Short mmCIF file of C-alpha atoms and ligand atoms in Angstrom, two decimals:
data_model
loop_
_atom_site.label_atom_id
_atom_site.label_comp_id
_atom_site.label_asym_id
_atom_site.label_seq_id
_atom_site.Cartn_x
_atom_site.Cartn_y
_atom_site.Cartn_z
CA MET A 1 -18.37 -5.14 23.80
CA ASN A 2 -15.56 -7.78 23.12
CA PRO A 3 -11.54 -7.97 21.78
CA LEU A 4 -11.59 -7.72 18.80
CA SER A 5 -11.29 -11.57 17.42
CA LEU A 6 -10.32 -12.81 14.36
CA ASN A 7 -14.29 -13.24 13.64
CA THR A 8 -14.69 -9.19 13.31
CA ASN A 9 -15.88 -7.54 11.05
CA ILE A 10 -14.73 -3.83 10.53
CA TYR A 11 -17.22 -3.02 7.77
CA ILE A 12 -16.56 0.27 5.52
CA VAL A 13 -19.72 2.65 4.36
CA ASP A 14 -19.00 5.50 2.33
CA ASP A 15 -19.41 6.72 -0.71
CA GLU A 16 -16.09 7.77 -1.28
CA PRO A 17 -14.44 4.85 -3.08
CA ASP A 18 -10.75 5.99 -2.33
CA GLN A 19 -11.59 6.34 1.20
CA VAL A 20 -13.37 2.73 1.06
CA ASN A 21 -10.50 0.59 -0.32
CA MET A 22 -7.13 2.89 1.91
CA LEU A 23 -9.19 1.64 4.96
CA ILE A 24 -10.12 -1.98 3.81
CA GLU A 25 -5.72 -1.94 3.25
CA MET A 26 -5.42 0.14 5.89
CA LEU A 27 -7.32 -2.18 8.56
CA SER A 28 -7.14 -5.42 6.70
CA LEU A 29 -3.22 -5.09 6.88
CA VAL A 30 -3.44 -4.69 10.45
CA GLY A 31 -4.88 -8.25 10.11
CA LEU A 32 -8.13 -6.95 10.77
CA ASN A 33 -11.78 -8.27 8.04
CA ALA A 34 -12.23 -5.13 6.61
CA LYS A 35 -15.38 -4.71 3.76
CA GLY A 36 -15.67 -1.57 2.63
CA TYR A 37 -19.09 0.00 0.52
CA THR A 38 -19.67 3.04 -1.21
CA SER A 39 -23.25 2.26 -1.68
CA PRO A 40 -25.85 2.07 2.07
CA ALA A 41 -28.32 0.37 -0.09
CA LEU A 42 -26.51 -2.24 -0.97
CA PHE A 43 -24.94 -2.72 2.68
CA ILE A 44 -27.85 -2.70 4.82
CA GLU A 45 -28.10 -5.80 2.41
CA GLN A 46 -25.44 -7.95 4.75
CA SER A 47 -25.74 -10.10 7.73
CA ILE A 48 -24.46 -8.16 10.65
CA THR A 49 -23.97 -9.86 13.90
CA GLU A 50 -23.57 -7.44 16.93
CA ASN A 51 -19.42 -8.70 17.15
CA ASP A 52 -19.46 -6.35 13.92
CA ILE A 53 -18.06 -3.18 13.89
CA VAL A 54 -19.02 -0.16 11.17
CA LEU A 55 -17.47 2.72 10.19
CA LEU A 56 -20.26 4.76 9.07
CA ASP A 57 -20.07 8.03 7.23
CA LEU A 58 -23.32 10.26 7.82
CA ASN A 59 -22.89 12.51 4.71
CA MET A 60 -23.94 10.32 1.54
CA PRO A 61 -25.83 10.75 -1.24
CA SER A 62 -28.47 7.99 -1.33
CA MET A 63 -29.11 7.03 1.82
CA ASP A 64 -27.30 9.41 5.24
CA GLY A 65 -25.86 7.72 7.96
CA ILE A 66 -28.48 8.10 10.47
CA GLU A 67 -31.48 6.13 8.38
CA VAL A 68 -28.86 2.88 7.66
CA MET A 69 -28.21 2.79 12.14
CA ARG A 70 -32.89 3.25 11.87
CA ILE A 71 -32.84 1.00 9.01
CA LEU A 72 -30.37 -1.26 10.88
CA HIS A 73 -31.96 -0.77 14.37
CA ASP A 74 -35.37 -1.78 12.84
CA ASN A 75 -33.88 -5.00 11.19
CA ALA A 76 -32.31 -5.72 15.27
CA CYS A 77 -29.18 -5.74 13.46
CA LYS A 78 -27.41 -4.02 16.81
CA PRO A 79 -23.30 -3.99 15.67
CA ASP A 80 -20.84 -1.77 17.42
CA TYR A 81 -20.81 1.89 15.64
CA LEU A 82 -17.56 4.45 14.34
CA LEU A 83 -19.63 7.29 13.12
CA MET A 84 -17.62 10.08 10.99
CA SER A 85 -18.24 12.92 9.20
CA GLY A 86 -17.42 16.00 6.67
CA PHE A 87 -19.31 18.16 8.60
CA ASP A 88 -19.07 20.10 11.89
CA GLU A 89 -18.44 17.88 15.04
CA ARG A 90 -22.47 19.36 15.98
CA VAL A 91 -23.83 16.36 12.94
CA LEU A 92 -22.01 14.10 14.90
CA HIS A 93 -23.26 14.90 18.17
CA SER A 94 -26.45 15.18 17.51
CA ALA A 95 -26.19 11.71 15.85
CA LYS A 96 -24.73 10.28 18.41
CA GLN A 97 -27.33 11.80 20.13
CA PHE A 98 -30.20 9.86 17.11
CA ALA A 99 -27.78 6.67 18.53
CA GLU A 100 -27.98 7.10 22.14
CA ALA A 101 -31.66 8.05 22.18
CA LYS A 102 -32.34 4.23 19.90
CA LYS A 103 -30.08 2.03 21.74
CA ILE A 104 -27.22 2.14 19.78
CA THR A 105 -23.15 1.61 20.56
CA VAL A 106 -21.33 5.03 19.25
CA LYS A 107 -17.99 4.41 20.49
CA GLY A 108 -16.82 7.06 18.67
CA THR A 109 -16.74 9.70 16.74
CA PHE A 110 -14.62 10.68 13.86
CA THR A 111 -13.96 13.81 10.93
CA LYS A 112 -12.90 13.53 7.39
CA PRO A 113 -11.04 13.48 6.76
CA LEU A 114 -10.11 10.53 8.26
CA ASP A 115 -7.19 10.90 10.31
CA ILE A 116 -5.71 7.32 10.07
CA ARG A 117 -2.42 7.28 12.97
CA SER A 118 -5.01 8.12 15.18
CA PHE A 119 -8.14 6.18 14.25
CA ILE A 120 -5.51 3.30 14.50
CA SER A 121 -4.53 4.36 18.06
CA PHE A 122 -8.56 4.91 18.61
CA ILE A 123 -9.12 1.25 17.73
CA GLU A 124 -5.67 -0.20 19.50
CA SER A 125 -7.24 1.46 22.84
CA LEU A 126 -11.02 0.94 22.36
CA TYR A 127 -10.13 -3.49 21.43
CA GLN A 128 -7.49 -3.72 23.78
CA LYS A 129 -5.40 -4.77 20.65
CA LYS A 130 -2.89 -3.92 19.78
CA LEU A 131 -2.05 -4.08 16.29
CA SER A 132 0.86 -3.97 14.25
CA SER A 133 -0.26 -1.03 12.05
CA LEU A 134 3.72 0.61 12.87
CA ASN A 135 5.34 -2.63 11.28
CA ILE A 136 3.33 -3.47 9.16
CA PHE A 137 5.80 -3.07 5.65
CA ASN A 138 8.49 -5.28 7.13
CA LYS A 139 6.74 -8.62 6.49
CA LEU A 140 8.55 -9.06 3.19
CA HIS A 141 11.70 -7.26 3.74
CA ASP A 142 14.87 -8.93 3.80
CA THR A 143 17.95 -7.11 5.05
CA PRO A 144 21.13 -8.43 2.00
CA GLU A 145 24.04 -7.89 4.01
CA SER A 146 26.51 -5.47 2.78
CA LYS A 147 29.88 -6.64 2.12
CA LEU A 148 32.76 -4.88 2.33
CA SER A 149 34.98 -4.90 -0.70
CA ILE A 150 36.73 -1.40 -0.04
CA SER A 151 39.29 -1.07 2.41
CA LEU A 152 38.87 1.79 4.61
CA ASP A 153 42.19 3.19 3.45
CA GLU A 154 41.09 2.73 -0.08
CA LEU A 155 37.76 4.81 0.90
CA LYS A 156 39.56 7.79 2.05
CA GLN A 157 42.02 7.34 -0.87
CA SER A 158 39.17 7.74 -3.29
CA LEU A 159 37.00 10.67 -1.04
CA LYS A 160 40.93 12.28 -1.42
CA GLU A 161 41.20 11.61 -5.32
CA HIS A 162 37.75 12.83 -6.15
CA ARG A 163 37.57 9.48 -7.71
CA PHE A 164 33.57 9.14 -7.32
CA THR A 165 31.28 9.20 -10.94
CA LEU A 166 27.85 9.41 -11.23
CA PHE A 167 25.20 7.10 -12.71
CA TYR A 168 21.33 8.59 -13.62
CA GLN A 169 18.37 6.63 -13.72
CA PRO A 170 15.67 7.69 -15.02
CA LYS A 171 12.01 7.78 -14.12
CA ILE A 172 8.87 8.22 -16.16
CA HIS A 173 5.49 9.49 -15.31
CA LEU A 174 4.04 5.47 -16.27
CA SER A 175 0.71 7.54 -17.89
CA SER A 176 2.86 9.37 -20.59
CA GLY A 177 6.17 8.17 -20.99
CA ARG A 178 7.51 11.82 -20.20
CA SER A 179 10.87 12.05 -18.03
CA GLN A 180 10.32 13.29 -14.79
CA GLY A 181 14.15 13.70 -13.92
CA PHE A 182 16.62 10.57 -12.58
CA GLU A 183 17.62 9.66 -9.70
CA ALA A 184 21.92 9.41 -9.42
CA LEU A 185 23.15 6.92 -7.39
CA ILE A 186 26.86 7.05 -7.26
CA ARG A 187 30.17 4.19 -7.79
CA LEU A 188 33.03 4.49 -7.59
CA ASN A 189 35.98 4.13 -10.40
CA HIS A 190 38.96 2.03 -8.55
CA PRO A 191 42.34 2.34 -10.35
CA GLU A 192 42.60 -1.72 -9.63
CA LYS A 193 39.37 -3.56 -8.82
CA GLY A 194 37.04 -0.77 -11.69
CA LEU A 195 33.77 0.26 -10.73
CA ILE A 196 32.83 -0.42 -7.58
CA PHE A 197 28.98 -0.50 -6.10
CA PRO A 198 27.66 1.99 -3.01
CA ASP A 199 26.66 -1.37 -1.23
CA GLN A 200 30.00 -1.96 -1.26
CA PHE A 201 30.77 1.77 0.26
CA ILE A 202 28.48 3.82 1.75
CA HIS A 203 28.30 1.37 4.94
CA LEU A 204 31.90 1.50 5.86
CA ALA A 205 31.95 5.35 5.66
CA GLU A 206 28.94 5.85 7.64
CA GLN A 207 31.20 3.88 10.44
CA HIS A 208 33.94 5.79 10.21
CA SER A 209 32.01 9.19 9.63
CA LEU A 210 32.71 10.14 6.46
CA ILE A 211 29.49 10.04 4.33
CA SER A 212 28.97 14.18 4.55
CA GLU A 213 32.53 13.87 2.42
CA VAL A 214 30.33 11.72 0.94
CA THR A 215 27.49 13.56 0.09
CA ASN A 216 29.86 16.14 -1.14
CA GLU A 217 31.23 14.55 -3.86
CA VAL A 218 27.03 13.36 -4.88
CA VAL A 219 26.58 17.52 -4.68
CA THR A 220 29.63 18.44 -6.20
CA GLN A 221 28.76 16.10 -8.98
CA VAL A 222 25.45 16.72 -9.58
CA ILE A 223 26.56 20.89 -9.61
CA ARG A 224 28.61 20.06 -12.73
CA ASP A 225 26.63 17.25 -14.66
CA TYR A 226 23.54 19.09 -14.33
CA HIS A 227 25.27 22.15 -17.31
CA GLN A 228 25.20 18.67 -19.36
CA PHE A 229 22.23 18.28 -18.91
CA ILE A 230 20.81 22.14 -19.29
CA GLN A 231 23.77 21.32 -23.03
CA ALA A 232 21.34 18.15 -24.37
CA GLY A 233 18.47 20.51 -23.90
CA ILE A 234 16.78 19.26 -20.52
CA THR A 235 16.54 21.35 -16.62
CA PRO A 236 15.05 18.16 -14.83
CA ASN A 237 14.84 17.03 -11.98
CA ILE A 238 18.05 15.28 -10.45
CA SER A 239 17.65 13.14 -6.83
CA ILE A 240 20.04 13.22 -4.68
CA ASN A 241 20.93 10.07 -1.53
CA ILE A 242 21.30 11.58 1.50
CA SER A 243 22.32 9.14 4.84
CA ALA A 244 21.09 9.29 8.66
CA GLN A 245 24.67 11.26 9.35
CA ASP A 246 24.08 13.81 7.32
CA LEU A 247 20.48 14.23 9.30
CA MET A 248 22.81 15.67 11.80
CA ASN A 249 24.59 18.10 10.76
CA LEU A 250 22.45 21.39 11.15
CA ASN A 251 23.93 22.78 8.32
CA MET A 252 23.19 20.94 6.34
CA PRO A 253 20.29 22.85 4.46
CA GLU A 254 22.14 25.66 3.98
CA ARG A 255 25.30 24.17 2.64
CA LEU A 256 23.06 22.76 -0.52
CA GLU A 257 21.34 25.43 -0.52
CA SER A 258 24.22 27.58 -0.76
CA MET A 259 26.00 25.17 -3.10
CA LEU A 260 23.67 25.07 -5.58
CA LYS A 261 22.43 29.01 -6.22
CA LYS A 262 26.41 30.04 -6.87
CA ALA A 263 25.63 27.12 -10.02
CA ASN A 264 22.27 29.01 -10.40
CA ILE A 265 20.42 25.82 -9.52
CA ALA A 266 17.23 26.41 -8.01
CA PRO A 267 16.52 24.15 -5.41
CA HIS A 268 12.57 23.15 -6.97
CA LEU A 269 14.98 21.02 -9.36
CA ILE A 270 16.35 18.82 -6.63
CA THR A 271 14.60 15.80 -5.07
CA VAL A 272 16.28 15.29 -1.84
CA GLU A 273 16.24 11.37 -1.13
CA LEU A 274 16.41 9.46 2.13
CA THR A 275 15.17 6.30 3.64
CA GLU A 276 12.79 5.74 6.99
CA SER A 277 15.74 4.19 8.91
CA SER A 278 17.67 7.37 8.54
CA ILE A 279 14.72 9.20 10.18
CA LEU A 280 15.01 7.00 13.02
CA SER A 281 18.13 6.75 13.83
CA SER A 282 17.67 11.05 15.02
CA VAL A 283 14.07 12.58 14.68
CA SER A 284 14.27 16.00 16.00
CA ASP A 285 17.52 16.38 14.14
CA SER A 286 15.97 15.18 10.78
CA LEU A 287 12.34 16.97 11.99
CA ASP A 288 14.68 20.63 11.59
CA ILE A 289 16.81 19.89 8.85
CA LEU A 290 13.53 17.54 6.76
CA SER A 291 11.50 21.60 7.10
CA ARG A 292 13.99 23.71 6.63
CA MET A 293 15.37 22.65 3.62
CA ARG A 294 11.35 22.00 1.72
CA MET A 295 10.91 25.83 3.03
CA LYS A 296 13.47 26.45 1.45
CA GLY A 297 12.04 24.88 -1.81
CA PHE A 298 13.41 21.55 -1.55
CA PRO A 299 11.93 18.28 -3.02
CA ILE A 300 12.15 15.50 -0.72
CA SER A 301 11.55 11.83 -0.91
CA ILE A 302 10.50 9.23 1.43
CA ASP A 303 13.50 6.18 -0.10
CA ASP A 304 13.00 2.16 -0.02
CA PHE A 305 9.30 3.43 1.41
CA GLY A 306 7.70 -0.09 3.63
CA THR A 307 11.05 -1.41 5.26
CA GLY A 308 11.48 1.25 7.94
CA HIS A 309 9.39 0.44 11.05
CA SER A 310 7.65 3.60 11.80
CA SER A 311 5.94 4.29 8.24
CA LEU A 312 3.02 5.93 8.94
CA VAL A 313 4.64 8.37 11.71
CA GLN A 314 7.54 9.41 10.05
CA LEU A 315 5.00 10.32 6.69
CA TYR A 316 2.61 12.34 8.61
CA ARG A 317 5.61 14.15 11.04
CA ILE A 318 8.42 15.11 8.24
CA PRO A 319 6.78 17.43 5.39
CA PHE A 320 7.48 14.38 2.51
CA THR A 321 6.57 15.31 -1.25
CA GLU A 322 6.91 11.72 -2.52
CA LEU A 323 7.07 8.84 -1.75
CA LYS A 324 8.91 5.59 -3.21
CA ILE A 325 7.71 2.07 -2.70
CA ASP A 326 10.47 -0.25 -1.78
CA GLN A 327 11.44 -2.33 -5.70
CA HIS A 328 11.57 -5.82 -3.17
CA PHE A 329 7.59 -5.40 -3.42
CA VAL A 330 7.07 -4.56 -6.94
CA MET A 331 9.29 -7.02 -7.99
CA ARG A 332 7.19 -8.83 -5.93
CA MET A 333 3.66 -7.62 -6.76
CA MET A 334 2.28 -9.19 -9.80
CA THR A 335 3.03 -13.13 -7.90
CA ASP A 336 2.11 -11.99 -4.64
CA ASP A 337 -0.78 -11.30 -2.93
CA GLU A 338 0.91 -9.25 0.74
CA ALA A 339 3.10 -7.79 -2.07
CA ILE A 340 0.42 -5.77 -3.71
CA SER A 341 -1.93 -4.34 -1.21
CA ILE A 342 1.26 -3.00 0.53
CA VAL A 343 1.62 -1.44 -2.34
CA LYS A 344 -1.91 -0.57 -3.35
CA ILE A 345 -1.73 1.23 0.38
CA CYS A 346 1.62 3.17 -0.07
CA ILE A 347 -0.49 4.64 -3.55
CA LEU A 348 -3.31 5.05 -1.32
CA LEU A 349 -1.36 7.26 1.07
CA ALA A 350 0.96 8.92 -0.87
CA LYS A 351 -2.04 9.70 -2.25
CA GLU A 352 -4.56 11.58 0.21
CA LEU A 353 -1.08 12.83 1.93
CA ASN A 354 -0.88 15.09 -1.46
CA MET A 355 2.67 12.63 -2.28
CA SER A 356 3.54 11.53 -5.09
CA THR A 357 4.50 8.01 -5.66
CA VAL A 358 7.13 6.67 -7.88
CA ALA A 359 7.02 2.40 -8.19
CA GLU A 360 11.51 1.76 -8.14
CA GLY A 361 12.55 -1.83 -9.58
CA ILE A 362 9.97 -2.15 -12.70
CA GLU A 363 11.77 -4.89 -14.64
CA ASP A 364 9.12 -5.95 -16.92
CA GLN A 365 6.17 -4.47 -18.85
CA ASN A 366 3.15 -6.62 -17.32
CA THR A 367 4.42 -4.59 -13.23
CA PHE A 368 4.89 -1.34 -15.19
CA ASP A 369 1.09 -1.18 -16.64
CA LYS A 370 -0.06 -2.71 -13.38
CA LEU A 371 1.27 -0.26 -11.96
CA LYS A 372 -0.58 2.51 -14.56
CA GLU A 373 -3.37 1.02 -13.44
CA LEU A 374 -2.99 1.33 -9.85
CA GLY A 375 -2.18 4.45 -9.71
CA CYS A 376 0.92 5.04 -9.01
CA GLU A 377 2.57 8.45 -11.15
CA VAL A 378 6.18 7.49 -11.73
CA GLY A 379 7.82 4.51 -12.33
CA GLN A 380 11.85 4.03 -12.58
CA GLY A 381 13.68 0.24 -13.17
CA TYR A 382 15.50 -1.41 -15.31
CA LEU A 383 12.55 -1.98 -17.97
CA ILE A 384 12.91 1.54 -19.15
CA SER A 385 16.61 2.15 -18.32
CA LYS A 386 19.15 0.78 -16.00
CA PRO A 387 21.43 3.65 -14.30
CA LEU A 388 23.65 4.72 -17.05
CA PRO A 389 27.13 7.03 -16.73
CA LEU A 390 26.48 10.96 -17.51
CA ASN A 391 27.37 10.87 -21.76
CA SER A 392 24.89 7.84 -21.76
CA ILE A 393 22.57 9.77 -20.63
CA CYS A 394 22.54 12.61 -22.44
CA ALA A 395 22.14 9.64 -25.07
CA TRP A 396 19.16 8.83 -23.48
CA VAL A 397 18.49 11.83 -23.44
CA SER A 398 18.72 13.20 -27.20
CA GLN A 399 17.15 8.82 -28.11
CA ASN A 400 13.95 9.99 -26.26
CA LYS A 401 13.73 13.70 -26.00
CA GLN A 402 9.97 13.97 -27.76
CA THR A 403 9.03 13.07 -24.39
CA LEU A 404 11.93 15.11 -21.92
CA LEU A 405 10.02 18.74 -23.45
P1 LIG B 501 18.09 3.38 -3.39
O1 LIG B 501 18.43 4.71 -3.49
O2 LIG B 501 16.78 2.36 -3.88
O3 LIG B 501 18.33 2.86 -5.51
C1 LIG B 501 18.38 2.07 -5.98
C2 LIG B 501 19.06 1.13 -6.88
O4 LIG B 501 18.56 0.40 -6.68
C3 LIG B 501 20.05 1.34 -7.46
O5 LIG B 501 21.20 0.16 -7.00
C4 LIG B 501 19.48 1.31 -8.73
O6 LIG B 501 20.74 0.59 -9.71
C5 LIG B 501 19.20 -0.07 -8.42
N1 LIG B 501 17.67 -0.59 -9.15
C6 LIG B 501 17.12 0.25 -9.95
N2 LIG B 501 15.99 -0.67 -10.78
C7 LIG B 501 16.51 -1.53 -10.68
C8 LIG B 501 15.54 -2.72 -10.90
O7 LIG B 501 14.97 -2.62 -11.70
N3 LIG B 501 15.66 -3.69 -10.70
C9 LIG B 501 16.85 -3.67 -9.46
N4 LIG B 501 17.99 -5.53 -9.78
N5 LIG B 501 17.75 -2.88 -9.47
C10 LIG B 501 17.23 -1.59 -10.32
P2 LIG B 501 22.90 1.68 -6.62
O8 LIG B 501 22.95 2.27 -7.74
O9 LIG B 501 23.35 0.09 -7.02
O10 LIG B 501 22.34 1.76 -5.47
C11 LIG B 501 22.51 0.75 -4.40
C12 LIG B 501 22.01 1.60 -2.77
O11 LIG B 501 22.55 2.69 -2.38
C13 LIG B 501 20.71 2.82 -3.75
O12 LIG B 501 20.33 2.55 -2.58
C14 LIG B 501 21.40 3.55 -1.97
O13 LIG B 501 20.55 3.35 -0.83
C15 LIG B 501 22.67 3.85 -2.30
N6 LIG B 501 23.73 5.03 -2.66
C16 LIG B 501 23.46 5.28 -3.82
N7 LIG B 501 23.80 6.37 -4.33
C17 LIG B 501 24.10 7.16 -3.01
C18 LIG B 501 25.21 8.44 -2.78
O14 LIG B 501 25.22 9.01 -3.57
N8 LIG B 501 24.29 8.31 -1.37
C19 LIG B 501 24.47 7.20 -0.59
N9 LIG B 501 24.19 7.48 0.77
N10 LIG B 501 23.57 6.73 -1.47
C20 LIG B 501 23.23 6.25 -1.60
CA1 LIG B 502 17.36 6.60 -3.49
CA1 LIG B 503 15.12 3.26 -3.19
#
């Protein structure tokens, strides 16, 4: 078989539309021509060449995979096959034997549900082509430069004087409009300069190993504020953001758990958000900490998904419960084909891995409607509400009470 070329078509023939859509998106993003068919009858009418690859489900209600291979063979169509089946390996094995008897080329067999990561690496090794699967999401991302407009001394002083405050941004279920919770976003309250945004001091705190103190401020405030939410009549889920350096502190799960326990707040109410790049910096410690967090009952969210370097691998290794599609893609999805492809694949991936999807950065109704149509569960963005200080968020809560119960 020739190495994969631009002319190679990969046909996916499977009666499950979700599976087909995901594979098409995935293979297209790594630069292959993927076409999908949920109807084997329709598929066999295509003009398939010997350069093509057919990823074929053996168990389909209208026509099984063996019959598909037989019909194509009788029509002198000789693509390479990759077979998959939800049944045990013996079904695959006997189908392979049938193919061998007919001199039909079967390059590999897979059990369903398909493990996408190993499927992609299989294709890579088989066709000697390095696919850019682990970097597929990088294309559209340009990292903004962080502006360091406060000094280290000012930051230290602010920590000493607890000059931080949290703003809360609502997240809602797109289908019902009901509240799903709030993301806590930190601001520094400077006596002369006013409110300072996190992109101006988080990086500085990280550079000088002060981030665990910042995180400590966040948790302390969330606990304090949580009682006001309770007084406003709700027990929302609150998401907090943590940094790479928090993942090096091995007793972080226990500390968080004990602080919340003292305040009578159950772990399932506090979601921990972290970005892919924060995991990359210390993979084994991250795995240790995040697995223990999960075991203690904290939901874990992968933030800014699509902007890091090893999205797929991280998703498999770490027990995330939520995937947040980076706002960069959400903001461009109505005008940019690549952005919408990435949004779609994020939704499909999350579904496949039993994670909920959150789209952040929703600024207009068309984007909101499209995300809802694509099956994204939760949305966050200026269209719904900007991040608000605690007193305004309590007013927002009472205004939207009927949707918050
Ligand atoms: P993030 O976690 O991705 O948070 C979302 C950011 O997007 C917030 O900016 C929010 O105000 C903004 N945003 C939300 N919806 C929209 C929208 O529709 N349009 C636009 N243009 N922007 C929207 P913010 O509060 O400035 O936070 C920036 C980043 O700082 C956060 O990004 C997060 O990475 C970091 N950060 C915030 N709070 C904390 C914290 O407590 N600890 C740590 N370690 N990092 C934090
Ligand atoms: Ca976040
Ligand atoms: Ca984010």
